[in-house]
C-alpha cells in the first residue's frame, strides 16, 4: 500500500515537472525582424547619448536585471519593459529635430506592434509573471523615478540598444522554425 | 444726415461680413486636396490625391503622418514626410515613413507662395498588413488604450489593402544544374521556392484512361478524373522540395537535373514584417536532353582518350630515339678495328692471370700465324 502511494507520488511529480518543462518549451516569442529597429536606433544613437549628462548611472541596470532573467520570465519582462518605454519614456521625451523624431516614432510604433503580439500570448496564458520578473521591472521603474523626468527619458532612450539586443537574443530560435512553410 | 449714417454703417457691416469669407486665420483660402488614397504593392506604399488646380501657378503639397502611437499618446504631433515636405506632384512615396505594422493617419495640404490650404486627412488609417482576410481574424482585447484602433479594425475600415504580387523568376540550365534567379524586391522579402521532378509515366497513363472512361458515363469520368488529379498531386507532393532564399537578384542552385525528365519550379514571397506571403508564381518547367547525345559523346571521348593513351608514349619514344640519333650518333667501325673479345676481359686481367691472358693473346696470334 505504501509502495503504491510512493510510486503514485513520484509519478505525479514527474508529470508536473514534464508539464512545467513543456510550458517552458512553448515559449512566447516575437517573430519580428529586430534589425530594422536596431538600424533606426543606430542612426540617432550618438545624438541621443550625447545629451545624456549622468554617465555614471544606468536605468536598465543590465547586470542586476536583464542578465538574470530566466527563459520562463522573458515574456513577462519583455511585456513590462515595452510598456515602460511606450507609457513613460517616449511620452516624457520632447523631441524637436524632425530626423530624430521620425526614428523615435518608428521605434515607438514598432514597440506598439510588439505589445499587440505579446498580448495574444498573454491570452493563451504563456506570459506568466514570476516574483523575479516583477522585481526586475520594479528596479527599473525605481531607477527611472530617481532622476529628473527629462534626464531619465533621455538616458532610457540612450539605453535602447541594450534592450533591443536583449530582445533579439531572447526571442530567436522558434521564430526561425515558425517561418518555414511548404 | 441720418440716411448717410445708416448707409455708412451698412457699408461697414457689409465689409466686415465679407472678411471671414475671404480670409481664414489671416490666410487666403486655397482649396484642400481631395480623394486621398494609398496604393501598396510589394511593400511600396504610395499616397495619391486629387490635384489642386490654380491656372498658371505651380502648387506644392506637404504630407504629414501620424502613427498609432502618436494618435494614442500625443495626438498633436504630426511628423513631416521624409520625401514630401514639400513635393510638386499629386503623389508621395511614403514607404520610408510607414516603418511599423500599425495604422498610420496621413494628411496633405496645398501651398501656393504664402497661401496654404486646410489639411485634408486620409479617411481611414493605412496599415501595411491590411487585407480583407486578416481583418476578420484578429482578436480584439478589451483593455485600453488599444480599444480605439481595435474598433477601427473590426469595422473593416482601411483605405487600402497591401498587395503582394508573385515574384518574377528566371530559370537557367547550367549543364545539368537547375539555377534560378529571383527578382530583387528589397531586404524585407524572402522567397519560398518549390521544385519537383515531373514524372512522365503517371500523367500519360491517366490521360490515356480518361477518354476511354468518358465514353461510358459522365459520373465515372468525373470520379476517375478526381482520382487521377489526387494521385498526381500526391506523387508530386511526395517529391516536392522547398528551399528558402533570403535575397533576390543572385543566382541560386536548386538541384542537379536528371536527363529526360521535366523539372518544375514555382516561387512565392514572404514578408516577415507583416507575416504575409504572396500567391505562387506560374509554374515553369525545364527539361534536359535525353541520353542519346551524352552516350555518343561519352563513346567518342573514350575512343579519343584510348588513342591518346597509345599515341602519346609511342610518339615520346620515337622522339627520344630521334634525339639520341641526332645528338649522339653511333659510329660504325670498320671490321678490322673491331675487337672480337670483350674489352672488359682485357681490362680485368690481373697479374695472376697474366699467363692466362698472354696465353689467350698468344693463342689468337698463333691462330693468325697459322692462318697466314
CSV table of N, CA, C and O in Angstrom, one decimal, chain A residues 31-33 36 86-87 90-91 98 101-102 105-106 108-110 112-113 116 119-120 123 179-182, chain B residues 65 67-70 73-74 79-82 99-102 141 143 146 187 190 192 242 246 270 272 277:
chain,number,residue,atom,x,y,z
A,31,UNK,N,8.2,37.0,-33.4
A,31,UNK,CA,8.9,36.7,-34.6
A,31,UNK,C,9.0,37.9,-35.5
A,31,UNK,O,8.2,38.1,-36.4
A,32,UNK,N,9.8,38.8,-35.1
A,32,UNK,CA,9.9,40.1,-35.8
A,32,UNK,C,11.4,40.3,-36.1
A,32,UNK,O,12.3,39.9,-35.4
A,33,UNK,N,11.6,41.0,-37.2
A,33,UNK,CA,13.0,41.4,-37.6
A,33,UNK,C,13.4,42.6,-36.8
A,33,UNK,O,13.1,43.7,-37.1
A,36,UNK,N,15.6,46.0,-38.3
A,36,UNK,CA,15.1,47.3,-38.8
A,36,UNK,C,15.1,48.3,-37.7
A,36,UNK,O,15.4,49.5,-37.9
A,86,UNK,N,6.8,52.5,-23.8
A,86,UNK,CA,5.7,53.1,-24.5
A,86,UNK,C,4.9,54.1,-23.6
A,86,UNK,O,4.5,55.2,-24.1
A,87,UNK,N,4.7,53.7,-22.3
A,87,UNK,CA,3.9,54.5,-21.5
A,87,UNK,C,4.6,55.7,-20.8
A,87,UNK,O,4.0,56.7,-20.4
A,90,UNK,N,8.9,57.3,-24.0
A,90,UNK,CA,8.6,58.1,-25.3
A,90,UNK,C,7.7,59.3,-25.0
A,90,UNK,O,7.9,60.3,-25.6
A,91,UNK,N,6.8,59.1,-24.0
A,91,UNK,CA,5.9,60.2,-23.7
A,91,UNK,C,6.7,61.4,-23.0
A,91,UNK,O,6.4,62.6,-23.3
A,98,UNK,N,13.2,67.0,-36.5
A,98,UNK,CA,12.3,66.0,-37.3
A,98,UNK,C,13.0,64.7,-37.6
A,98,UNK,O,12.3,63.7,-37.6
A,101,UNK,N,12.9,62.7,-34.5
A,101,UNK,CA,11.5,62.4,-34.2
A,101,UNK,C,11.0,61.2,-35.1
A,101,UNK,O,10.3,60.4,-34.6
A,102,UNK,N,11.4,61.2,-36.3
A,102,UNK,CA,11.0,60.1,-37.2
A,102,UNK,C,11.5,58.8,-36.7
A,102,UNK,O,10.7,57.8,-36.7
A,105,UNK,N,9.7,57.8,-33.6
A,105,UNK,CA,8.3,57.4,-33.9
A,105,UNK,C,8.3,55.9,-34.5
A,105,UNK,O,7.4,55.1,-34.1
A,106,UNK,N,9.3,55.6,-35.3
A,106,UNK,CA,9.4,54.3,-35.9
A,106,UNK,C,9.6,53.3,-34.8
A,106,UNK,O,8.9,52.2,-34.8
A,108,UNK,N,8.8,53.6,-31.6
A,108,UNK,CA,7.7,53.6,-30.7
A,108,UNK,C,6.5,52.8,-31.3
A,108,UNK,O,5.9,52.0,-30.6
A,109,UNK,N,6.3,53.0,-32.6
A,109,UNK,CA,5.2,52.2,-33.2
A,109,UNK,C,5.5,50.7,-33.4
A,109,UNK,O,4.6,49.9,-33.3
A,110,UNK,N,6.8,50.4,-33.6
A,110,UNK,CA,7.2,49.0,-33.6
A,110,UNK,C,7.0,48.4,-32.3
A,110,UNK,O,6.5,47.2,-32.2
A,112,UNK,N,4.7,49.2,-30.2
A,112,UNK,CA,3.3,49.0,-30.0
A,112,UNK,C,2.8,47.8,-30.7
A,112,UNK,O,2.0,47.0,-30.2
A,113,UNK,N,3.4,47.5,-31.9
A,113,UNK,CA,3.1,46.3,-32.6
A,113,UNK,C,3.5,45.0,-31.8
A,113,UNK,O,2.8,44.0,-31.7
A,116,UNK,N,1.2,44.2,-29.0
A,116,UNK,CA,0.0,43.5,-29.5
A,116,UNK,C,0.3,42.0,-29.7
A,116,UNK,O,-0.6,41.2,-29.4
A,119,UNK,N,0.3,40.4,-26.4
A,119,UNK,CA,-1.0,40.3,-25.8
A,119,UNK,C,-1.7,39.0,-26.2
A,119,UNK,O,-2.4,38.4,-25.3
A,120,UNK,N,-1.5,38.6,-27.4
A,120,UNK,CA,-2.0,37.3,-27.8
A,120,UNK,C,-1.5,36.1,-27.0
A,120,UNK,O,-2.2,35.2,-26.6
A,123,UNK,N,-3.1,36.0,-23.6
A,123,UNK,CA,-4.5,35.4,-23.6
A,123,UNK,C,-4.4,33.9,-23.6
A,123,UNK,O,-5.2,33.2,-23.1
A,179,UNK,N,9.0,30.2,-39.3
A,179,UNK,CA,8.9,30.9,-40.6
A,179,UNK,C,8.8,29.9,-41.8
A,179,UNK,O,8.5,30.2,-42.9
A,180,UNK,N,9.3,28.6,-41.5
A,180,UNK,CA,9.3,27.6,-42.6
A,180,UNK,C,7.9,27.3,-43.0
A,180,UNK,O,7.0,26.9,-42.2
A,181,UNK,N,7.7,27.3,-44.3
A,181,UNK,CA,6.4,27.0,-44.9
A,181,UNK,C,6.6,26.1,-46.1
A,181,UNK,O,7.6,26.3,-46.8
A,182,UNK,N,5.7,25.2,-46.4
A,182,UNK,CA,5.8,24.5,-47.7
A,182,UNK,C,4.6,24.8,-48.6
A,182,UNK,O,3.6,25.1,-48.1
B,65,UNK,N,2.4,62.6,-41.4
B,65,UNK,CA,1.8,61.3,-40.9
B,65,UNK,C,1.9,61.2,-39.4
B,65,UNK,O,2.6,61.9,-38.7
B,67,UNK,N,1.7,57.9,-36.6
B,67,UNK,CA,1.5,56.5,-36.3
B,67,UNK,C,0.4,56.3,-35.2
B,67,UNK,O,0.0,57.3,-34.6
B,68,UNK,N,0.1,55.1,-35.0
B,68,UNK,CA,-0.9,54.7,-34.0
B,68,UNK,C,-0.4,55.2,-32.6
B,68,UNK,O,-1.2,55.7,-31.8
B,69,UNK,N,0.9,55.2,-32.4
B,69,UNK,CA,1.5,55.6,-31.1
B,69,UNK,C,1.2,57.1,-30.9
B,69,UNK,O,0.7,57.5,-29.8
B,70,UNK,N,1.5,57.9,-31.9
B,70,UNK,CA,1.2,59.3,-31.8
B,70,UNK,C,-0.2,59.6,-31.6
B,70,UNK,O,-0.6,60.5,-30.8
B,73,UNK,N,-1.0,58.6,-27.8
B,73,UNK,CA,-0.3,59.2,-26.7
B,73,UNK,C,0.0,60.7,-26.9
B,73,UNK,O,0.2,61.4,-25.9
B,74,UNK,N,0.1,61.2,-28.1
B,74,UNK,CA,0.4,62.6,-28.4
B,74,UNK,C,-0.2,63.0,-29.7
B,74,UNK,O,0.5,63.1,-30.7
B,79,UNK,N,4.2,64.2,-38.0
B,79,UNK,CA,5.6,64.2,-38.5
B,79,UNK,C,5.6,64.5,-40.0
B,79,UNK,O,4.9,63.8,-40.7
B,80,UNK,N,6.5,65.4,-40.4
B,80,UNK,CA,6.6,65.7,-41.8
B,80,UNK,C,7.1,64.5,-42.6
B,80,UNK,O,8.1,63.8,-42.1
B,81,UNK,N,6.6,64.2,-43.7
B,81,UNK,CA,7.0,63.0,-44.5
B,81,UNK,C,8.5,63.2,-45.0
B,81,UNK,O,8.9,64.3,-45.2
B,82,UNK,N,9.2,62.1,-45.1
B,82,UNK,CA,10.7,62.2,-45.4
B,82,UNK,C,10.9,62.8,-46.8
B,82,UNK,O,11.8,63.6,-46.9
B,99,UNK,N,6.9,52.6,-41.2
B,99,UNK,CA,8.0,51.7,-40.8
B,99,UNK,C,7.6,50.7,-39.8
B,99,UNK,O,8.4,49.9,-39.2
B,100,UNK,N,6.3,50.7,-39.4
B,100,UNK,CA,5.8,49.7,-38.4
B,100,UNK,C,4.5,49.2,-38.9
B,100,UNK,O,3.8,49.9,-39.7
B,101,UNK,N,4.1,48.0,-38.4
B,101,UNK,CA,2.9,47.4,-38.8
B,101,UNK,C,1.7,47.8,-37.9
B,101,UNK,O,1.1,47.0,-37.2
B,102,UNK,N,1.4,49.1,-38.0
B,102,UNK,CA,0.4,49.7,-37.2
B,102,UNK,C,-0.4,50.7,-38.1
B,102,UNK,O,0.1,51.1,-39.1
B,141,UNK,N,-8.6,42.8,-27.9
B,141,UNK,CA,-8.5,42.9,-26.5
B,141,UNK,C,-9.4,44.1,-26.0
B,141,UNK,O,-9.6,45.0,-26.7
B,143,UNK,N,-8.7,45.8,-23.1
B,143,UNK,CA,-8.0,46.8,-22.3
B,143,UNK,C,-7.7,48.0,-23.0
B,143,UNK,O,-7.2,47.9,-24.2
B,146,UNK,N,-5.9,50.1,-26.3
B,146,UNK,CA,-6.0,49.5,-27.6
B,146,UNK,C,-7.4,49.5,-28.2
B,146,UNK,O,-7.6,48.8,-29.2
B,187,UNK,N,15.1,44.2,-49.0
B,187,UNK,CA,15.6,43.4,-47.8
B,187,UNK,C,14.4,42.8,-47.0
B,187,UNK,O,14.6,41.9,-46.2
B,190,UNK,N,11.5,37.5,-48.4
B,190,UNK,CA,12.2,36.2,-48.5
B,190,UNK,C,11.4,35.4,-49.5
B,190,UNK,O,10.2,35.7,-49.7
B,192,UNK,N,10.1,31.6,-51.0
B,192,UNK,CA,10.0,30.1,-50.8
B,192,UNK,C,9.9,29.5,-52.2
B,192,UNK,O,8.9,29.8,-52.9
B,242,UNK,N,11.4,22.2,-51.0
B,242,UNK,CA,11.2,23.6,-50.7
B,242,UNK,C,12.5,24.2,-50.3
B,242,UNK,O,13.2,23.6,-49.4
B,246,UNK,N,16.9,34.0,-49.2
B,246,UNK,CA,16.7,35.2,-48.4
B,246,UNK,C,16.8,36.5,-49.3
B,246,UNK,O,16.2,37.5,-49.0
B,270,UNK,N,7.6,36.0,-49.1
B,270,UNK,CA,7.1,36.1,-47.7
B,270,UNK,C,7.7,37.3,-47.1
B,270,UNK,O,8.9,37.5,-47.2
B,272,UNK,N,8.3,39.1,-43.6
B,272,UNK,CA,8.3,38.8,-42.2
B,272,UNK,C,7.7,39.9,-41.4
B,272,UNK,O,7.0,39.7,-40.4
B,277,UNK,N,2.3,36.2,-47.1
B,277,UNK,CA,3.0,35.7,-48.3
B,277,UNK,C,2.2,36.0,-49.5
B,277,UNK,O,1.0,36.2,-49.4
